[in-house]
Coordinates of N, CA, C and O in Angstrom, one line a residue:
M112 N 50.5 -21.9 -1.3 CA 49.4 -21.8 -2.3 C 48.9 -20.3 -2.4 O 48.4 -19.8 -1.4
P113 N 49.2 -19.6 -3.5 CA 48.7 -18.2 -3.6 C 47.2 -18.1 -3.8 O 46.5 -19.1 -4.2
G114 N 46.7 -17.0 -3.6 CA 45.3 -16.7 -3.8 C 44.4 -17.0 -2.6 O 45.0 -17.1 -1.5
T115 N 43.2 -17.3 -2.8 CA 42.3 -17.5 -1.6 C 42.3 -19.0 -1.2 O 42.7 -19.8 -1.9
R116 N 41.8 -19.2 0.0 CA 41.7 -20.5 0.6 C 40.4 -21.1 0.1 O 39.4 -20.5 0.0
K117 N 40.5 -22.4 -0.2 CA 39.3 -23.1 -0.7 C 38.3 -23.5 0.4 O 37.1 -23.6 0.1
L118 N 38.8 -23.7 1.6 CA 37.9 -24.1 2.7 C 37.1 -25.3 2.6 O 36.0 -25.4 3.2
G119 N 37.4 -26.2 1.7 CA 36.7 -27.4 1.5 C 35.3 -27.2 0.9 O 34.4 -28.0 1.2
R120 N 35.1 -26.1 0.2 CA 33.8 -25.8 -0.4 C 33.8 -25.5 -1.9 O 34.9 -25.1 -2.4
A121 N 32.7 -25.7 -2.5 CA 32.6 -25.3 -3.9 C 32.6 -23.8 -3.9 O 32.3 -23.1 -2.9
S122 N 33.0 -23.2 -5.1 CA 33.2 -21.7 -5.1 C 32.0 -20.9 -4.7 O 32.1 -19.9 -4.0
D123 N 30.8 -21.4 -5.2 CA 29.6 -20.6 -4.9 C 29.2 -20.8 -3.4 O 28.8 -19.8 -2.8
H124 N 29.4 -21.9 -2.8 CA 29.2 -22.1 -1.4 C 30.1 -21.3 -0.6 O 29.7 -20.7 0.4
R125 N 31.4 -21.3 -1.0 CA 32.4 -20.5 -0.3 C 32.1 -19.0 -0.3 O 32.2 -18.4 0.7
T126 N 31.7 -18.5 -1.4 CA 31.3 -17.1 -1.6 C 30.2 -16.8 -0.7 O 30.2 -15.8 0.0
A127 N 29.1 -17.6 -0.7 CA 27.9 -17.4 0.1 C 28.3 -17.4 1.6 O 27.8 -16.6 2.4
M128 N 29.2 -18.3 2.0 CA 29.6 -18.4 3.4 C 30.3 -17.2 3.8 O 30.1 -16.6 4.9
L129 N 31.3 -16.7 3.0 CA 32.1 -15.6 3.3 C 31.2 -14.3 3.4 O 31.4 -13.4 4.2
R130 N 30.2 -14.2 2.5 CA 29.3 -13.0 2.5 C 28.6 -13.0 3.8 O 28.4 -11.9 4.4
A131 N 28.0 -14.1 4.2 CA 27.3 -14.2 5.5 C 28.2 -13.9 6.7 O 27.7 -13.1 7.6
M132 N 29.4 -14.4 6.7 CA 30.3 -14.2 7.8 C 30.7 -12.7 7.9 O 30.8 -12.2 9.0
V133 N 31.0 -12.1 6.8 CA 31.5 -10.7 6.8 C 30.3 -9.8 7.2 O 30.5 -8.9 8.0
T134 N 29.1 -10.1 6.7 CA 27.9 -9.4 7.1 C 27.7 -9.5 8.6 O 27.5 -8.5 9.3
F135 N 27.8 -10.7 9.1 CA 27.6 -10.9 10.6 C 28.7 -10.2 11.4 O 28.4 -9.6 12.4
L136 N 29.9 -10.2 10.9 CA 31.0 -9.6 11.6 C 30.8 -8.1 11.7 O 30.9 -7.4 12.7
L137 N 30.4 -7.5 10.6 CA 30.2 -6.0 10.5 C 28.9 -5.6 11.3 O 28.9 -4.6 11.9
E138 N 28.0 -6.5 11.4 CA 26.7 -6.3 12.2 C 27.0 -6.3 13.7 O 26.5 -5.5 14.4
N139 N 27.7 -7.4 14.1 CA 27.9 -7.6 15.5 C 29.2 -7.2 16.1 O 29.4 -7.2 17.3
G140 N 30.2 -7.0 15.2 CA 31.5 -6.6 15.7 C 32.4 -7.8 16.1 O 33.6 -7.6 16.4
K141 N 31.9 -9.0 16.2 CA 32.7 -10.1 16.7 C 32.0 -11.4 16.4 O 30.8 -11.6 16.5
I142 N 32.8 -12.4 15.9 CA 32.3 -13.8 15.6 C 33.3 -14.8 16.0 O 34.5 -14.5 16.1
E143 N 32.8 -16.0 16.3 CA 33.7 -17.1 16.6 C 33.7 -18.1 15.5 O 32.6 -18.5 15.1
T144 N 34.8 -18.5 14.9 CA 34.9 -19.5 13.8 C 36.2 -20.2 13.8 O 37.0 -20.0 14.8
T145 N 36.5 -21.0 12.8 CA 37.8 -21.6 12.8 C 38.9 -20.6 12.3 O 38.6 -19.5 11.7
V146 N 40.1 -20.9 12.6 CA 41.2 -19.9 12.4 C 41.3 -19.6 10.8 O 41.5 -18.5 10.4
T147 N 41.2 -20.7 10.0 CA 41.4 -20.5 8.6 C 40.3 -19.6 8.0 O 40.5 -18.7 7.2
R148 N 39.0 -19.9 8.5 CA 37.9 -19.0 8.0 C 38.1 -17.6 8.5 O 37.8 -16.7 7.8
A149 N 38.5 -17.5 9.7 CA 38.7 -16.1 10.3 C 39.7 -15.3 9.5 O 39.5 -14.1 9.2
K150 N 40.8 -15.9 9.0 CA 41.8 -15.3 8.2 C 41.2 -14.8 6.9 O 41.5 -13.7 6.4
E151 N 40.3 -15.6 6.3 CA 39.7 -15.3 5.0 C 38.7 -14.2 5.2 O 38.5 -13.3 4.4
V152 N 37.9 -14.3 6.3 CA 36.9 -13.2 6.7 C 37.6 -11.9 6.9 O 37.1 -10.8 6.5
R153 N 38.7 -11.9 7.6 CA 39.4 -10.7 7.9 C 39.8 -10.0 6.6 O 39.7 -8.8 6.5
S154 N 40.3 -10.8 5.7 CA 40.7 -10.2 4.4 C 39.6 -9.5 3.7 O 39.7 -8.4 3.2
M155 N 38.4 -10.2 3.6 CA 37.2 -9.6 3.0 C 36.7 -8.4 3.7 O 36.3 -7.3 3.2
A156 N 36.6 -8.5 5.1 CA 36.0 -7.4 5.9 C 36.9 -6.2 5.8 O 36.4 -5.0 5.6
E157 N 38.2 -6.3 5.8 CA 39.1 -5.2 5.7 C 39.0 -4.5 4.3 O 39.1 -3.3 4.2
K158 N 38.8 -5.3 3.3 CA 38.6 -4.8 1.9 C 37.4 -3.9 1.9 O 37.5 -2.8 1.3
Y159 N 36.3 -4.3 2.5 CA 35.1 -3.5 2.4 C 35.1 -2.3 3.4 O 34.5 -1.3 3.1
I160 N 35.8 -2.4 4.5 CA 36.0 -1.2 5.4 C 36.8 -0.2 4.6 O 36.4 1.0 4.6
T161 N 37.8 -0.6 4.0 CA 38.7 0.3 3.2 C 37.8 1.0 2.0 O 37.9 2.2 1.8
L162 N 37.0 0.1 1.4 CA 36.2 0.6 0.3 C 35.2 1.7 0.8 O 34.9 2.7 0.2
A163 N 34.7 1.5 2.0 CA 33.7 2.4 2.6 C 34.3 3.7 3.0 O 33.5 4.7 3.2
K164 N 35.6 3.8 3.1 CA 36.2 5.1 3.5 C 36.1 6.1 2.3 O 36.1 7.3 2.6
T165 N 35.9 5.6 1.1 CA 35.6 6.5 0.0 C 34.1 6.4 -0.2 O 33.6 5.5 -0.8
N166 N 33.4 7.4 0.4 CA 32.0 7.4 0.4 C 31.3 7.9 -0.9 O 30.9 9.0 -1.0
T167 N 31.4 7.0 -1.9 CA 30.8 7.4 -3.2 C 29.7 6.4 -3.5 O 29.6 5.3 -2.9
L168 N 28.9 6.8 -4.5 CA 27.8 5.9 -4.9 C 28.3 4.6 -5.4 O 27.8 3.5 -5.2
H169 N 29.4 4.7 -6.2 CA 30.0 3.5 -6.8 C 30.5 2.5 -5.7 O 30.2 1.3 -5.7
S170 N 31.1 3.0 -4.7 CA 31.6 2.2 -3.6 C 30.5 1.6 -2.8 O 30.5 0.4 -2.4
K171 N 29.4 2.3 -2.6 CA 28.2 1.8 -1.9 C 27.6 0.7 -2.7 O 27.2 -0.3 -2.1
R172 N 27.5 0.8 -4.0 CA 27.0 -0.3 -4.8 C 27.8 -1.5 -4.8 O 27.3 -2.6 -4.8
Q173 N 29.1 -1.3 -4.8 CA 30.0 -2.5 -4.7 C 29.8 -3.2 -3.3 O 29.8 -4.4 -3.3
A174 N 29.7 -2.4 -2.2 CA 29.5 -3.0 -0.9 C 28.1 -3.7 -0.9 O 28.0 -4.8 -0.3
M175 N 27.1 -3.1 -1.5 CA 25.7 -3.7 -1.5 C 25.8 -5.0 -2.3 O 25.0 -5.9 -2.0
A176 N 26.6 -5.2 -3.3 CA 26.7 -6.4 -4.1 C 27.2 -7.6 -3.3 O 27.0 -8.7 -3.6
F177 N 28.0 -7.3 -2.2 CA 28.6 -8.4 -1.4 C 28.0 -8.5 -0.1 O 27.7 -9.7 0.3
I178 N 27.7 -7.5 0.7 CA 27.1 -7.6 2.0 C 25.6 -7.8 1.8 O 25.0 -7.1 1.1
T179 N 25.1 -8.8 2.6 CA 23.7 -9.3 2.4 C 22.6 -8.4 3.0 O 21.5 -8.6 2.6
K180 N 22.9 -7.5 3.9 CA 21.9 -6.7 4.5 C 22.1 -5.2 4.3 O 23.2 -4.7 4.5
E181 N 21.1 -4.5 3.9 CA 21.2 -3.1 3.6 C 21.6 -2.3 4.8 O 22.3 -1.3 4.8
D182 N 21.0 -2.6 6.0 CA 21.2 -1.9 7.2 C 22.7 -2.0 7.7 O 23.2 -1.2 8.3
V183 N 23.3 -3.2 7.3 CA 24.7 -3.4 7.7 C 25.6 -2.5 6.8 O 26.6 -1.9 7.3
V184 N 25.2 -2.3 5.5 CA 26.0 -1.4 4.7 C 25.8 0.0 5.2 O 26.8 0.7 5.2
A185 N 24.6 0.4 5.6 CA 24.5 1.7 6.2 C 25.3 1.9 7.4 O 26.0 2.9 7.6
K186 N 25.4 0.9 8.3 CA 26.2 0.9 9.5 C 27.7 1.0 9.1 O 28.4 1.8 9.7
L187 N 28.1 0.3 8.1 CA 29.5 0.3 7.6 C 29.9 1.7 7.2 O 30.9 2.2 7.6
Y188 N 29.0 2.4 6.4 CA 29.3 3.8 5.9 C 29.2 4.8 7.0 O 29.9 5.8 7.0
N189 N 28.2 4.7 7.9 CA 27.9 5.8 8.9 C 28.7 5.6 10.2 O 29.0 6.7 10.8
E190 N 29.0 4.4 10.6 CA 29.6 4.2 11.9 C 31.1 3.6 11.8 O 32.0 4.2 12.3
I191 N 31.2 2.5 11.1 CA 32.5 1.8 11.1 C 33.6 2.5 10.3 O 34.6 2.8 10.8
A192 N 33.3 2.9 9.0 CA 34.3 3.5 8.2 C 34.8 4.9 8.8 O 36.1 5.1 8.8
P193 N 34.0 5.7 9.3 CA 34.5 7.0 9.9 C 35.4 6.7 11.1 O 36.4 7.5 11.3
K194 N 35.2 5.7 11.8 CA 36.0 5.3 13.0 C 37.4 5.0 12.6 O 38.4 5.3 13.3
Y195 N 37.6 4.5 11.4 CA 38.9 4.1 10.9 C 39.5 5.0 9.8 O 40.3 4.7 9.0
A196 N 38.9 6.3 9.8 CA 39.3 7.2 8.7 C 40.8 7.5 8.6 O 41.3 7.6 7.5
D197 N 41.5 7.5 9.8 CA 42.9 7.9 9.7 C 43.8 6.6 9.9 O 45.0 6.8 10.1
V198 N 43.2 5.4 9.8 CA 44.0 4.2 10.0 C 44.1 3.5 8.6 O 43.1 3.4 7.9
N199 N 45.2 3.0 8.3 CA 45.4 2.2 7.0 C 45.5 0.7 7.3 O 46.6 0.2 7.5
G200 N 44.4 0.0 7.3 CA 44.4 -1.4 7.5 C 44.5 -1.8 8.9 O 44.6 -1.0 9.8
G201 N 44.4 -3.1 9.2 CA 44.5 -3.7 10.5 C 43.2 -3.4 11.3 O 43.3 -3.0 12.5
Y202 N 42.1 -3.5 10.7 CA 40.8 -3.2 11.4 C 40.3 -4.3 12.3 O 39.4 -4.2 13.1
C203 N 40.8 -5.6 12.0 CA 40.3 -6.8 12.7 C 41.4 -7.4 13.5 O 42.6 -7.3 13.2
R204 N 41.0 -8.1 14.6 CA 41.9 -8.8 15.4 C 41.4 -10.3 15.5 O 40.2 -10.5 15.7
I205 N 42.3 -11.2 15.3 CA 42.0 -12.6 15.4 C 42.7 -13.2 16.7 O 43.9 -13.0 16.8
T206 N 41.9 -13.7 17.6 CA 42.4 -14.3 18.8 C 42.1 -15.8 18.8 O 41.0 -16.2 18.8
K207 N 43.2 -16.6 18.9 CA 42.9 -18.1 18.9 C 42.4 -18.5 20.3 O 42.8 -18.0 21.3
T208 N 41.4 -19.4 20.3 CA 40.7 -19.8 21.5 C 40.9 -21.3 21.9 O 40.4 -21.7 22.9
G209 N 41.6 -22.0 21.1 CA 41.9 -23.4 21.4 C 41.0 -24.3 20.5 O 40.3 -23.9 19.7
P210 N 41.2 -25.6 20.7 CA 40.5 -26.6 19.8 C 39.0 -26.7 20.1 O 38.6 -26.6 21.2
R211 N 38.2 -27.0 19.0 CA 36.8 -27.2 19.2 C 36.6 -28.6 19.7 O 37.3 -29.5 19.4
R212 N 35.5 -28.8 20.5 CA 35.3 -30.0 21.2 C 35.0 -31.2 20.3 O 35.5 -32.3 20.5
G213 N 34.2 -31.0 19.3 CA 33.8 -32.1 18.4 C 34.9 -32.7 17.6 O 35.2 -33.9 17.6
D214 N 35.6 -31.8 16.8 CA 36.6 -32.3 15.9 C 38.0 -31.7 16.1 O 38.9 -31.9 15.2
A215 N 38.2 -31.0 17.2 CA 39.5 -30.5 17.5 C 40.0 -29.4 16.5 O 41.2 -29.2 16.4
A216 N 39.1 -28.8 15.7 CA 39.5 -27.8 14.8 C 40.0 -26.5 15.6 O 39.3 -26.2 16.6
E217 N 41.0 -25.9 15.2 CA 41.5 -24.7 15.9 C 40.5 -23.6 15.8 O 40.3 -23.1 14.6
M218 N 40.0 -23.0 16.9 CA 39.0 -22.0 16.8 C 39.6 -20.6 17.1 O 40.7 -20.5 17.8
A219 N 38.9 -19.6 16.7 CA 39.4 -18.2 16.9 C 38.2 -17.3 17.0 O 37.1 -17.6 16.5
I220 N 38.4 -16.2 17.7 CA 37.4 -15.1 17.7 C 38.0 -14.0 16.8 O 39.1 -13.5 17.0
I221 N 37.2 -13.5 15.9 CA 37.6 -12.4 15.0 C 36.7 -11.2 15.4 O 35.5 -11.4 15.5
E222 N 37.3 -10.0 15.7 CA 36.6 -8.9 16.1 C 37.1 -7.6 15.5 O 38.3 -7.6 15.1
L223 N 36.3 -6.6 15.4 CA 36.7 -5.3 14.9 C 37.4 -4.6 16.1 O 36.9 -4.6 17.2
I224 N 38.5 -4.0 15.8 CA 39.3 -3.3 16.9 C 38.6 -2.0 17.2 O 38.3 -1.2 16.3

């Protein structure tokens, strides 16, 4: 199936969930979630890290439109993007941690490298 994963959510709920998870990942550097969500979050997080490498007003406004906290956008532009200035992609690592206790969903930790 091409395109994005639906994750069993309506499109507005899915967008809100991904915005929150990407914000939390950029804020803390690491989150634990299901493997499918982690793959989707990696895609979005890497898109915004690449966007932040071009430090323009337009790119900042695009990041502000998606990331929910202003201080996380500032951190993205001042700390995270300069760290990856000479790297093209591959900013996140997904490590599988095994099944979740309640429903046996495959869990993973996604972290910034």
